[in-house]
mmCIF file of C-alpha atoms and ligand atoms in Angstrom:
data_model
loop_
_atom_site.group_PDB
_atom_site.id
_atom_site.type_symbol
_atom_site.label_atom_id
_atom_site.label_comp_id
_atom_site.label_asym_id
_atom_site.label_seq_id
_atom_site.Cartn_x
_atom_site.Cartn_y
_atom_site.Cartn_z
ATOM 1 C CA UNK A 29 -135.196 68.451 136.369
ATOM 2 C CA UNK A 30 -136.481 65.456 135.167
ATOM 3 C CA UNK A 31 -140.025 66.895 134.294
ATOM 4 C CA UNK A 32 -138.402 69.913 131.783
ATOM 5 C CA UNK A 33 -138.650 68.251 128.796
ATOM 6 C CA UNK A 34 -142.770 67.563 129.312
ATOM 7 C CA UNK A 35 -143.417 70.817 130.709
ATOM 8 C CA UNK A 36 -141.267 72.315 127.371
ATOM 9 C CA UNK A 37 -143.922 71.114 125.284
ATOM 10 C CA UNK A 38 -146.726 72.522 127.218
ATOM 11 C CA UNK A 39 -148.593 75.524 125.776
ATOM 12 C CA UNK A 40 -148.238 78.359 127.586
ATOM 13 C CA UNK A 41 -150.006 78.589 130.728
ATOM 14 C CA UNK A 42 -149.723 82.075 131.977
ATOM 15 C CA UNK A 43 -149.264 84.340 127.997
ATOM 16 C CA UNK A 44 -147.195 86.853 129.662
ATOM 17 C CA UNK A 45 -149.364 87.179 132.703
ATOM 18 C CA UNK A 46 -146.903 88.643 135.488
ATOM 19 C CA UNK A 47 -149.375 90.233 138.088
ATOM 20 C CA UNK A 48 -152.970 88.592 139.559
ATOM 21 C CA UNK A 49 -154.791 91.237 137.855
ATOM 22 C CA UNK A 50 -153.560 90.263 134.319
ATOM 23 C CA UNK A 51 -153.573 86.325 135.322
ATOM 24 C CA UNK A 52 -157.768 86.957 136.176
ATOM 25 C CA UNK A 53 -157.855 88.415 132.258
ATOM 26 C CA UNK A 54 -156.006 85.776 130.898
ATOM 27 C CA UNK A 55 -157.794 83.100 133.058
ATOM 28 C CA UNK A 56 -161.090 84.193 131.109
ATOM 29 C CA UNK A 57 -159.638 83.416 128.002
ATOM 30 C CA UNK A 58 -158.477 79.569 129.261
ATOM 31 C CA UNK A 59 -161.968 79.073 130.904
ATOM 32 C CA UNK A 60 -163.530 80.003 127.309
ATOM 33 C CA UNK A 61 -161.007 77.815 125.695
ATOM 34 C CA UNK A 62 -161.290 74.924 127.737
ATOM 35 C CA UNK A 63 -165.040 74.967 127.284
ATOM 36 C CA UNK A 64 -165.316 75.659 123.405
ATOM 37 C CA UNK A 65 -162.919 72.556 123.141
ATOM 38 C CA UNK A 66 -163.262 69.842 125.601
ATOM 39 C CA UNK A 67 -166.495 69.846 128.134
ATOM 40 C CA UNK A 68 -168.504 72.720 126.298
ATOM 41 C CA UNK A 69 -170.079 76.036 126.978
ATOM 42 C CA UNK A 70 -172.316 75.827 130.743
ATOM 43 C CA UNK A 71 -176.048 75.395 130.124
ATOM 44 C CA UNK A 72 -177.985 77.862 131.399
ATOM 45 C CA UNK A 73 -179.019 76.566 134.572
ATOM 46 C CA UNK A 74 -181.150 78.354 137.677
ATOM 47 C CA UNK A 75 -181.773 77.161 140.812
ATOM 48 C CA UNK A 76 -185.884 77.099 140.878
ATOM 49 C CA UNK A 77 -186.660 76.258 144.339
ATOM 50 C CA UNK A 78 -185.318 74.264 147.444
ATOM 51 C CA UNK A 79 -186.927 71.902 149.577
ATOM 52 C CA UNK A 80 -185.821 69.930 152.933
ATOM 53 C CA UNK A 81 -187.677 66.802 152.496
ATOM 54 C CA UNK A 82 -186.841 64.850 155.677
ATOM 55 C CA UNK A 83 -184.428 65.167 158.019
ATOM 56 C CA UNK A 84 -182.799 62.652 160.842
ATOM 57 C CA UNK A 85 -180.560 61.685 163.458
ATOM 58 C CA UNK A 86 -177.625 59.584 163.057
ATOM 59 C CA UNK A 87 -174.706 58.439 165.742
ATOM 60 C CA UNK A 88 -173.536 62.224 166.158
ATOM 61 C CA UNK A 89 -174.744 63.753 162.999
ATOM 62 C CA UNK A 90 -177.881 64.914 161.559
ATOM 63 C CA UNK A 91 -178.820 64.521 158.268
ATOM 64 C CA UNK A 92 -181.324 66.231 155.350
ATOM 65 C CA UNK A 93 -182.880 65.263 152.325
ATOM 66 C CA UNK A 94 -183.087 68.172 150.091
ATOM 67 C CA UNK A 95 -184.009 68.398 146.687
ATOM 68 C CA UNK A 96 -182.879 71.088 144.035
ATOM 69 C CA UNK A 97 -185.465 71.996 141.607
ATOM 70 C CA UNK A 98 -183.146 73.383 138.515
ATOM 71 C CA UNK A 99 -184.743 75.050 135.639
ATOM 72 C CA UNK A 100 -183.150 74.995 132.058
ATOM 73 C CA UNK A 101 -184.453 75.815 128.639
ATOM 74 C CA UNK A 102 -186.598 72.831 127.772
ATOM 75 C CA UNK A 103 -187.784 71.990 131.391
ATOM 76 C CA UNK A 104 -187.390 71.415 134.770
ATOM 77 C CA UNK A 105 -185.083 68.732 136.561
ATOM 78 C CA UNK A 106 -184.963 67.664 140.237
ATOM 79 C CA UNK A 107 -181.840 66.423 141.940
ATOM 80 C CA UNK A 108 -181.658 65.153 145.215
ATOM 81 C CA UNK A 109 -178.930 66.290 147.683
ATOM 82 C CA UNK A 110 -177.902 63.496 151.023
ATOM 83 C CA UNK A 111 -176.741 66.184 153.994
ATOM 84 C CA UNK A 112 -174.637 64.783 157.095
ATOM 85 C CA UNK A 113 -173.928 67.362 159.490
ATOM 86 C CA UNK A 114 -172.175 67.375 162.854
ATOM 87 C CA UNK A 115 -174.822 67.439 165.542
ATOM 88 C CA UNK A 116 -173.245 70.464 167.487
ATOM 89 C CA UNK A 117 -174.256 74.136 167.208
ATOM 90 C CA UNK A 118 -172.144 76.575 164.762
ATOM 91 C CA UNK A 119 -170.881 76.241 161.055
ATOM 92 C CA UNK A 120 -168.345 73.698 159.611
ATOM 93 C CA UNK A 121 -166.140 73.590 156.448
ATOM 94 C CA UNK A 122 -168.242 71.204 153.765
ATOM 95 C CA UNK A 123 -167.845 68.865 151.112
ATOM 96 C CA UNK A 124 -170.196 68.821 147.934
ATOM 97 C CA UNK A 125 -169.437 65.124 146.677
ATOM 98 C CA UNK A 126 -170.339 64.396 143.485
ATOM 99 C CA UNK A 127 -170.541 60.797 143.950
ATOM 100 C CA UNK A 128 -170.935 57.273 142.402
ATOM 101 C CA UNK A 129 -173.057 55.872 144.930
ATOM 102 C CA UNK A 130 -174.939 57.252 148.237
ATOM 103 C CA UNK A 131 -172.161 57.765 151.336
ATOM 104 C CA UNK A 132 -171.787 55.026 153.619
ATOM 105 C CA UNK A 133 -171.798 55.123 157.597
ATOM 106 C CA UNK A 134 -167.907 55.198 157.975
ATOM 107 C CA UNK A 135 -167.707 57.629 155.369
ATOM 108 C CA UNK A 136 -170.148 59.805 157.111
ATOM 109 C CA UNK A 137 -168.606 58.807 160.209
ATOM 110 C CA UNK A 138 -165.508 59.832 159.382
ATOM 111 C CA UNK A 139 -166.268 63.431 157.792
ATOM 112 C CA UNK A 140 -168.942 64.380 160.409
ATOM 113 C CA UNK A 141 -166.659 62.956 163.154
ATOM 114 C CA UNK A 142 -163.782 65.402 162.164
ATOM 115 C CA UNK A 143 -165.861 68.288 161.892
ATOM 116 C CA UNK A 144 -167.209 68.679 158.569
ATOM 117 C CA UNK A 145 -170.590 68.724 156.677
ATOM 118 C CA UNK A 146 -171.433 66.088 153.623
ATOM 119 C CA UNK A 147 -173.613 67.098 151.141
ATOM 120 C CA UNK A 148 -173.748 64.060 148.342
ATOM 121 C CA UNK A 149 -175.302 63.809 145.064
ATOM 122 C CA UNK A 150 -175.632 60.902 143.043
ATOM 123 C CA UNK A 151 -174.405 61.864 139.283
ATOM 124 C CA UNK A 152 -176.686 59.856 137.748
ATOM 125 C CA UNK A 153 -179.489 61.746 139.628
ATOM 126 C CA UNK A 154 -178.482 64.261 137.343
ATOM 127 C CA UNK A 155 -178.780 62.941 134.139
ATOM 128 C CA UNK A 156 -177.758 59.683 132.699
ATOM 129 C CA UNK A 157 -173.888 58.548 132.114
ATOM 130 C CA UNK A 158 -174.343 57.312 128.796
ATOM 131 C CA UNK A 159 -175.299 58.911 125.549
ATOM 132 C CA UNK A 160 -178.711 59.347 125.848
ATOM 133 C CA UNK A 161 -178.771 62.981 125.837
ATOM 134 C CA UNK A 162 -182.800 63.098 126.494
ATOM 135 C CA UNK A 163 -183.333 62.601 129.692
ATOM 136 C CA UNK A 164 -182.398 63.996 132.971
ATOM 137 C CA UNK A 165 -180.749 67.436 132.961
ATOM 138 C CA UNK A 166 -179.683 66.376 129.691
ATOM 139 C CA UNK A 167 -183.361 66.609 128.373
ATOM 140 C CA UNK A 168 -184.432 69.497 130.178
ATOM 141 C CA UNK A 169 -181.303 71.667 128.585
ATOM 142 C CA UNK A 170 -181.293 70.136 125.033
ATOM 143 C CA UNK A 171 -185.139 69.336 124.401
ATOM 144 C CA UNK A 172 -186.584 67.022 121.962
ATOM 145 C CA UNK A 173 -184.200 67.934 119.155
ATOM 146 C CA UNK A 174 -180.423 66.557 120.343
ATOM 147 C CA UNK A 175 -180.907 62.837 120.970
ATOM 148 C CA UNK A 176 -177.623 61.585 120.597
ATOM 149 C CA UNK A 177 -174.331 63.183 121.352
ATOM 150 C CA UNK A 178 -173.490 63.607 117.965
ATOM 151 C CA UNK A 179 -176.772 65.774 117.749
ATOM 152 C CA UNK A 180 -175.211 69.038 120.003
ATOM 153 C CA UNK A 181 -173.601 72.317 118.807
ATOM 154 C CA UNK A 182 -170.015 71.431 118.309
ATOM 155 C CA UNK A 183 -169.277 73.293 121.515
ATOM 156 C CA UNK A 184 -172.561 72.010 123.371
ATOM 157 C CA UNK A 185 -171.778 70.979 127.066
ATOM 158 C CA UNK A 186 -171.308 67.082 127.563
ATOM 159 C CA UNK A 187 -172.315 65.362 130.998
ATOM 160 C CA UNK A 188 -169.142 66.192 132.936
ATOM 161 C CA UNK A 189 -170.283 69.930 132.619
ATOM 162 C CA UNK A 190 -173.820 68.778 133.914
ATOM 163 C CA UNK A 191 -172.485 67.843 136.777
ATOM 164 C CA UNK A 192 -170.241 70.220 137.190
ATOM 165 C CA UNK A 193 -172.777 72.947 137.168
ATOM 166 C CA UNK A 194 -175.082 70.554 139.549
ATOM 167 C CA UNK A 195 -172.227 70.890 141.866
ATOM 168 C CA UNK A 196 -172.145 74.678 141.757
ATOM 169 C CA UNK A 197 -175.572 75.015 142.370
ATOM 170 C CA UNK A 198 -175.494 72.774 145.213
ATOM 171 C CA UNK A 199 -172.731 74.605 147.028
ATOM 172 C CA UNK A 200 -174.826 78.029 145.723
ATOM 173 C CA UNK A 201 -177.748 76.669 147.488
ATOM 174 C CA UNK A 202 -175.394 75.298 150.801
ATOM 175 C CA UNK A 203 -173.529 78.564 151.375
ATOM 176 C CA UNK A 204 -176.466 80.061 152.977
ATOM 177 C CA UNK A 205 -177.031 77.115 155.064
ATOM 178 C CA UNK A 206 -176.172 78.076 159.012
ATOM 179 C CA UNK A 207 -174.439 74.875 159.478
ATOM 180 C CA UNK A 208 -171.718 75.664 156.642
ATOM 181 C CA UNK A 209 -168.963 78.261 156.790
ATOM 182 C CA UNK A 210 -169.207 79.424 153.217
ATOM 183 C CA UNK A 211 -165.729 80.269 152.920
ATOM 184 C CA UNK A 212 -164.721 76.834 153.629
ATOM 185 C CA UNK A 213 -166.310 74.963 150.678
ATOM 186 C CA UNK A 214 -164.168 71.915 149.179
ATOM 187 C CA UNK A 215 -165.422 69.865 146.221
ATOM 188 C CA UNK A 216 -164.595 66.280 145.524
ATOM 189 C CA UNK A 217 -165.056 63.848 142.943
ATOM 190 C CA UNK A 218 -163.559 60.483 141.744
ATOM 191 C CA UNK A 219 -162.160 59.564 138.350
ATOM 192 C CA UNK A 220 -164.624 60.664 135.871
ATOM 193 C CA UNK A 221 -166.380 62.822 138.582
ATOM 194 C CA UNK A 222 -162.505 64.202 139.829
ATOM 195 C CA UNK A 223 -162.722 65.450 135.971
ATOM 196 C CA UNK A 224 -166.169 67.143 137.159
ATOM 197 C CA UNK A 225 -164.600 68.520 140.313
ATOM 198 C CA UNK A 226 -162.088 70.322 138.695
ATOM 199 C CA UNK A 227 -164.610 71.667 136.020
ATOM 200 C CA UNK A 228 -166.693 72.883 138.802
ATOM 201 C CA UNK A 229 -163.670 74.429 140.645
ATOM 202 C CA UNK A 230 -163.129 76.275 137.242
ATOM 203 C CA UNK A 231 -166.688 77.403 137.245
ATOM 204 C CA UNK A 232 -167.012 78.095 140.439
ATOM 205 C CA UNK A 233 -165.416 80.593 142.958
ATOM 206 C CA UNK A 234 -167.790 79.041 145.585
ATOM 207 C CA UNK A 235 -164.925 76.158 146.355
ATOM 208 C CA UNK A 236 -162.177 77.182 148.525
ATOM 209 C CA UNK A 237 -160.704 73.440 147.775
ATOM 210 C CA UNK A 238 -161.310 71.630 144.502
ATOM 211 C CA UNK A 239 -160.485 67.900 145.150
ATOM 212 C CA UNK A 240 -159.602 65.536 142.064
ATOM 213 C CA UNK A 241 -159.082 61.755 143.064
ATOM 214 C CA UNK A 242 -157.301 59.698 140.002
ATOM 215 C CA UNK A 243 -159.386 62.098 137.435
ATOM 216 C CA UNK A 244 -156.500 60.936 135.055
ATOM 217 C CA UNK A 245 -157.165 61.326 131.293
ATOM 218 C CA UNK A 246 -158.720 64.898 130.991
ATOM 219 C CA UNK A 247 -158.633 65.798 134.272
ATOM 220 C CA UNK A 248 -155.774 66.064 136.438
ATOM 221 C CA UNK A 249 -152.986 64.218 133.976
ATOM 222 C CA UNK A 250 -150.953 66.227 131.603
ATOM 223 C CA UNK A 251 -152.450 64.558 127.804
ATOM 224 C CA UNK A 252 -149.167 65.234 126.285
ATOM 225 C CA UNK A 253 -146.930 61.907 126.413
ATOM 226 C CA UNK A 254 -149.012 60.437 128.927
ATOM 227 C CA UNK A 255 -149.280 56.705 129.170
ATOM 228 C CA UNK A 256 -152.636 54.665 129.981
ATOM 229 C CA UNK A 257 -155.953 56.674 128.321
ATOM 230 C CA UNK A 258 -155.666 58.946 125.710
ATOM 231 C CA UNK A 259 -158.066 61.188 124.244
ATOM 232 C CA UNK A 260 -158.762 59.126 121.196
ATOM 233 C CA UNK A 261 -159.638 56.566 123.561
ATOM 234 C CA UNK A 262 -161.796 58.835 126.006
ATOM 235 C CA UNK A 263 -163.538 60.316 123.573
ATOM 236 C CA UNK A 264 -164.442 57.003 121.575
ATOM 237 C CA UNK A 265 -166.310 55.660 124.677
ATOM 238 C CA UNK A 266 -167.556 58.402 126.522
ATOM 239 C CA UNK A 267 -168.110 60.908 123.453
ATOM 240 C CA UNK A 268 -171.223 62.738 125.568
ATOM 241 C CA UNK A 269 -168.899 63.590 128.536
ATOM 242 C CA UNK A 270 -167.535 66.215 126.152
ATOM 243 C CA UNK A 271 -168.504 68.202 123.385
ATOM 244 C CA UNK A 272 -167.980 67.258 119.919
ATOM 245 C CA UNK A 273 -164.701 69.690 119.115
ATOM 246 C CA UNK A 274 -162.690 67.358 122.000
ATOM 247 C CA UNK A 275 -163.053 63.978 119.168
ATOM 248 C CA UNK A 276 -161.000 66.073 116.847
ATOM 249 C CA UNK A 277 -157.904 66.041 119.242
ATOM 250 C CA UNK A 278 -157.920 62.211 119.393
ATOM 251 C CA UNK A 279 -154.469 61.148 118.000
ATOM 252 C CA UNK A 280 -153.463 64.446 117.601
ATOM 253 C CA UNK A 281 -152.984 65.896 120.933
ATOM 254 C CA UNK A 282 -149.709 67.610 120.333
ATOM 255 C CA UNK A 283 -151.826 70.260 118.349
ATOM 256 C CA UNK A 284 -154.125 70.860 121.581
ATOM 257 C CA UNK A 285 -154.237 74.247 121.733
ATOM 258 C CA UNK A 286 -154.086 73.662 125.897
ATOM 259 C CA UNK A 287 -153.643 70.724 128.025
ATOM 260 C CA UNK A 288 -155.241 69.804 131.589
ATOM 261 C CA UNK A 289 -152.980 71.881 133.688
ATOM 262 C CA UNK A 290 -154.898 75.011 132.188
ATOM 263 C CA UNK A 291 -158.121 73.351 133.959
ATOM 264 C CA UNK A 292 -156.098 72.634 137.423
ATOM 265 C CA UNK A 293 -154.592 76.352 137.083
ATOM 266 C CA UNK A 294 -158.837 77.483 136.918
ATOM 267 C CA UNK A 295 -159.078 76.817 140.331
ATOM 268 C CA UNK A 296 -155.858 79.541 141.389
ATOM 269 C CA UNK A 297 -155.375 80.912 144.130
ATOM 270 C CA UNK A 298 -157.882 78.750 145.630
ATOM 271 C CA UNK A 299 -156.323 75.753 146.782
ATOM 272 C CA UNK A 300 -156.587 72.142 144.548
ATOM 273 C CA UNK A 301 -155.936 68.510 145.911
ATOM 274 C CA UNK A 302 -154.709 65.688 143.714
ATOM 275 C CA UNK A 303 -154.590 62.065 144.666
ATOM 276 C CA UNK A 304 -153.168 59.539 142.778
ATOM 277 C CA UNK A 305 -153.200 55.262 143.123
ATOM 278 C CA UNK A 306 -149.980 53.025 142.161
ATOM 279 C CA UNK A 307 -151.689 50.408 140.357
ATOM 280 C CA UNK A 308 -153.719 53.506 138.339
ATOM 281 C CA UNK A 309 -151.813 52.957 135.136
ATOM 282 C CA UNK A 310 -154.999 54.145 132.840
ATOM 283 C CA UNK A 311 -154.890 57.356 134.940
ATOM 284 C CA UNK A 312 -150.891 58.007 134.823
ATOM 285 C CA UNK A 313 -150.112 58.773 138.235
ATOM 286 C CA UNK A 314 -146.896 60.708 137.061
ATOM 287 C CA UNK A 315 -149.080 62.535 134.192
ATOM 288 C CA UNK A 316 -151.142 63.781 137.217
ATOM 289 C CA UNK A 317 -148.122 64.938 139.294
ATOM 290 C CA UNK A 318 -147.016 66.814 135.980
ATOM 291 C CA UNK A 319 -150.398 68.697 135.521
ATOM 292 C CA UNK A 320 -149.710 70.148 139.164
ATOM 293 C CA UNK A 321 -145.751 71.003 138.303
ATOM 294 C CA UNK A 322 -147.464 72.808 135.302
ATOM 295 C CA UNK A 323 -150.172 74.343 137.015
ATOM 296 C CA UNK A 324 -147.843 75.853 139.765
ATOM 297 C CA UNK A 325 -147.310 79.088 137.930
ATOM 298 C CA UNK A 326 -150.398 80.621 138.204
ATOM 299 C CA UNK A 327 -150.142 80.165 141.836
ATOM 300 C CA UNK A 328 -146.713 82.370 141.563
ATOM 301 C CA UNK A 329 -148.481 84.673 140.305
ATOM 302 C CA UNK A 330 -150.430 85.136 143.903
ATOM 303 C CA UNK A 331 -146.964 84.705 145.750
ATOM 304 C CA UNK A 332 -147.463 81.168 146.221
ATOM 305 C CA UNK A 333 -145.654 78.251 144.691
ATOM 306 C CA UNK A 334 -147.942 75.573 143.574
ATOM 307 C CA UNK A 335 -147.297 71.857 144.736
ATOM 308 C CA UNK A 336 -143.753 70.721 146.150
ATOM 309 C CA UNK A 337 -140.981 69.740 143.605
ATOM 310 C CA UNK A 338 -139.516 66.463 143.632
ATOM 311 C CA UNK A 339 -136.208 65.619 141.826
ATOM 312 C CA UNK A 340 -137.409 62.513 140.892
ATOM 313 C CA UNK A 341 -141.366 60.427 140.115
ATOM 314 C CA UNK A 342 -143.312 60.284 142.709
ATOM 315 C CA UNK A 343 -143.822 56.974 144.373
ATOM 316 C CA UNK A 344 -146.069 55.728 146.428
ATOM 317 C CA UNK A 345 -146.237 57.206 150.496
ATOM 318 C CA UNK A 346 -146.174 60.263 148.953
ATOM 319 C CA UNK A 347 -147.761 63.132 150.682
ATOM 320 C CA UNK A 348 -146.731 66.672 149.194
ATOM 321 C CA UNK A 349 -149.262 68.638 151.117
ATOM 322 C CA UNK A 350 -146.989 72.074 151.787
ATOM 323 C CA UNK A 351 -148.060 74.185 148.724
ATOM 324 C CA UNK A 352 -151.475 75.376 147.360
ATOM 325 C CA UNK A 353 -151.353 72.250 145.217
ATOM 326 C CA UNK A 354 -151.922 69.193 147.352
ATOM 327 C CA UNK A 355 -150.619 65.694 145.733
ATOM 328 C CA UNK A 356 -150.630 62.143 147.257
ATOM 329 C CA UNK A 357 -149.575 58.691 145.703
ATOM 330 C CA UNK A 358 -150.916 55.912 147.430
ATOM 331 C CA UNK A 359 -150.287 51.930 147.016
ATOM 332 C CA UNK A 360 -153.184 50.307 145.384
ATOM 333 C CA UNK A 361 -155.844 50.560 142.763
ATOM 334 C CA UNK A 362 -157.541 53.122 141.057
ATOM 335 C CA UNK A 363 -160.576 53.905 144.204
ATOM 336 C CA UNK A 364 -161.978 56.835 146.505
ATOM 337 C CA UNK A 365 -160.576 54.924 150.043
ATOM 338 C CA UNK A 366 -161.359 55.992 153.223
ATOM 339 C CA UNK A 367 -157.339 56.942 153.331
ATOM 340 C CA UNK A 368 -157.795 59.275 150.354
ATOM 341 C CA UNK A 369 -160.437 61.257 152.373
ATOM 342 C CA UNK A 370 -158.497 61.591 155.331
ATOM 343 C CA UNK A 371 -155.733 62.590 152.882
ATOM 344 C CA UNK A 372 -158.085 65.413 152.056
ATOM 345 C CA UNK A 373 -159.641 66.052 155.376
ATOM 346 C CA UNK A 374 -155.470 66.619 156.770
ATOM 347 C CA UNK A 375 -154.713 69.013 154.339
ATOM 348 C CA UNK A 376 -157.963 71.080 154.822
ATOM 349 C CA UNK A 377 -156.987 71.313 158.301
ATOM 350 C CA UNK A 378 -153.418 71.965 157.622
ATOM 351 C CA UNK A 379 -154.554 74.959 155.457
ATOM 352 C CA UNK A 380 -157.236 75.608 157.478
HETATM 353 C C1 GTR B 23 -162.850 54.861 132.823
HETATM 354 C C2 GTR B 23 -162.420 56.064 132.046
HETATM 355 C C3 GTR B 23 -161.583 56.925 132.910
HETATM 356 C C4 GTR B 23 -162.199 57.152 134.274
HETATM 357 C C5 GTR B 23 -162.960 55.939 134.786
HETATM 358 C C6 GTR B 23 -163.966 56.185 135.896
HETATM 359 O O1 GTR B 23 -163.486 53.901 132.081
HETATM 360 O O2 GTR B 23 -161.723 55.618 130.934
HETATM 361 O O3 GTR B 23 -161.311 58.139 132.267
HETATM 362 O O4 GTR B 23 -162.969 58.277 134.298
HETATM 363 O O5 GTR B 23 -163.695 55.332 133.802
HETATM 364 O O6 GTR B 23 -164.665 57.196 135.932
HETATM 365 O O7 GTR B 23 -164.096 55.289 136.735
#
């Protein structure tokens, strides 16, 4: 096929792992990998307390202001969680979206309108995204002695696992809510925050569907002989996304001792959905596709068979959305679009 050759020079994903039981053993080991070297260890985070702050009524949906109070070892940090329910009686499958900016009407429209609930955080809520590691979450887990990135443990978490864990607490926190069906949990991010939703989904059992939109360069795309961003790059200009030991892969990421289909594989047998843009050259659409062919095994291992196989690139029209791997390629330029959600709101009805 025409994806051997890549997937050749892939470390091993599964190290002899033949049944689920000895997959879940060697999973611990990539989980502790994948944090020593690229987003570093989890802080440890508690949820303090929980408050609905307001709550209201929009064109068939109701929504809540809540805010998490979340205690680390320096302090104390608040983070403020938009709800959007349907406004019917009984529980509905959720999204925790780690997002960019608050959700607008047709967004809200669109998820409450087919049935689900929204719970949004902004990521900057949760601590800066820059490398000012004092403030924020950032602060409150660090304290007054790491100012800069270059300041951490070598294996001290960068942002992306700050959010990540935000995330986790959130669905924690939304799990008990009556209006959620706890088994029905998906998470979704975009580009730098599709990296976080696939660290969270690795985390996190909570997340019965771990959604990464054009996460690209240390997210969904396999690093080895992809084209666009590269970890020298990544790692130059967002240094405090990750921890320190990721910088010493940059240029030499044939030595990686994993690549990002170990993350996507985290999230087995739970199910993980990938969507890619045309015009997302810096991302790799392709690269993504590959960290899904990669990732498939570990799905084997549960009887399952990953994401469909295609004997040639993907191109754009896409839709693969048979296996436990989801994958779309769209026309167009590296976004979240309205299409990409119903994208993801299809296959979580598909796979119900
Ligand atoms: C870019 C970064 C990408 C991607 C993107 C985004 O500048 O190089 O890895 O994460 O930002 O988050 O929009």
């Amino acid at each position: 096929m025409w994806y051997d050759s890549t997937l050749a020079n892939l470390p091993d994903l599964s190290g002899g792992a033949k049944t689920p039981s000895e997959w879940e053993q060697r999973r611990v080991k990539l989980l502790d990998l994948i944090c020593r070297e690229e987003y570093g260890y989890p802080a440890k985070l508690t949820l303090a307390g929980v408050r609905i702050d307001a709550e209201g009524i929009g064109d068939g949906f109701i929504t809540q202001s809540v805010t998490l109070d979340i205690e680390a070892e320096h302090g104390c940090h608040v983070v403020q969680l938009h709800i959007a329910v349907p406004d019917q009686e009984g529980s509905n499958p959720a999204f925790v979206y780690i997002s960019f900016e608050p959700p607008g009407e047709e967004l809200i429209k669109l998820v409450t309108g087919s049935g689900f609930a929204l719970c949004a955080f902004n990521y900057k809520n949760v601590t800066s995204d820059d490398g000012d590691m004092t403030t924020g979450l950032s602060g409150a887990v660090y304290g007054d002695k790491v100012k800069t990135p270059a300041d951490r443990p070598a294996d001290g978490c960068g942002k992306i696992m700050l959010w990540a864990q935000t995330a986790c607490l959130a669905a924690e926190w939304l799990s008990g809510q009556p209006y959620v069906d706890a088994a029905r949990i998906a998470v979704i991010g975009h580009s730098r925050l599709g990296k976080t939703a696939l660290v969270a989904g690795a985390l996190s059992g909570r997340f019965a569907y771990v959604i990464s939109n054009e996460s690209g360069c240390s997210g969904d795309a396999i690093t080895r002989g992809k084209r666009g961003e590269r970890v020298a790059d990544i790692t130059r200009v967002f240094p405090y996304w990750f921890c320190n030991n990721y910088a010493l892969y940059a240029g030499c990421e044939d030595e990686m001792p994993f690549d990002q289909h170990f993350l996507i594989a985290l999230s087995a047998p739970r199910k993980v959905i990938v969507g890619a843009a045309e015009q997302d050259i810096w991302a790799d659409p392709v690269a993504s596709y590959l960290g899904c062919v990669a990732a498939s095994p570990a799905w084997k291992l549960y009887g399952g068979s990953g994401v469909e196989l295609l004997d040639r690139e993907p191109v754009p029209g896409d839709v693969l959305h048979g296996g436990e791997i989801g994958y779309h390629l769209r026309a167009g330029e590296h976004k979240l679009k309205i299409e990409d959600w119903q994208h993801y709101i299809s296959y979580i009805r598909r796979h119900g």
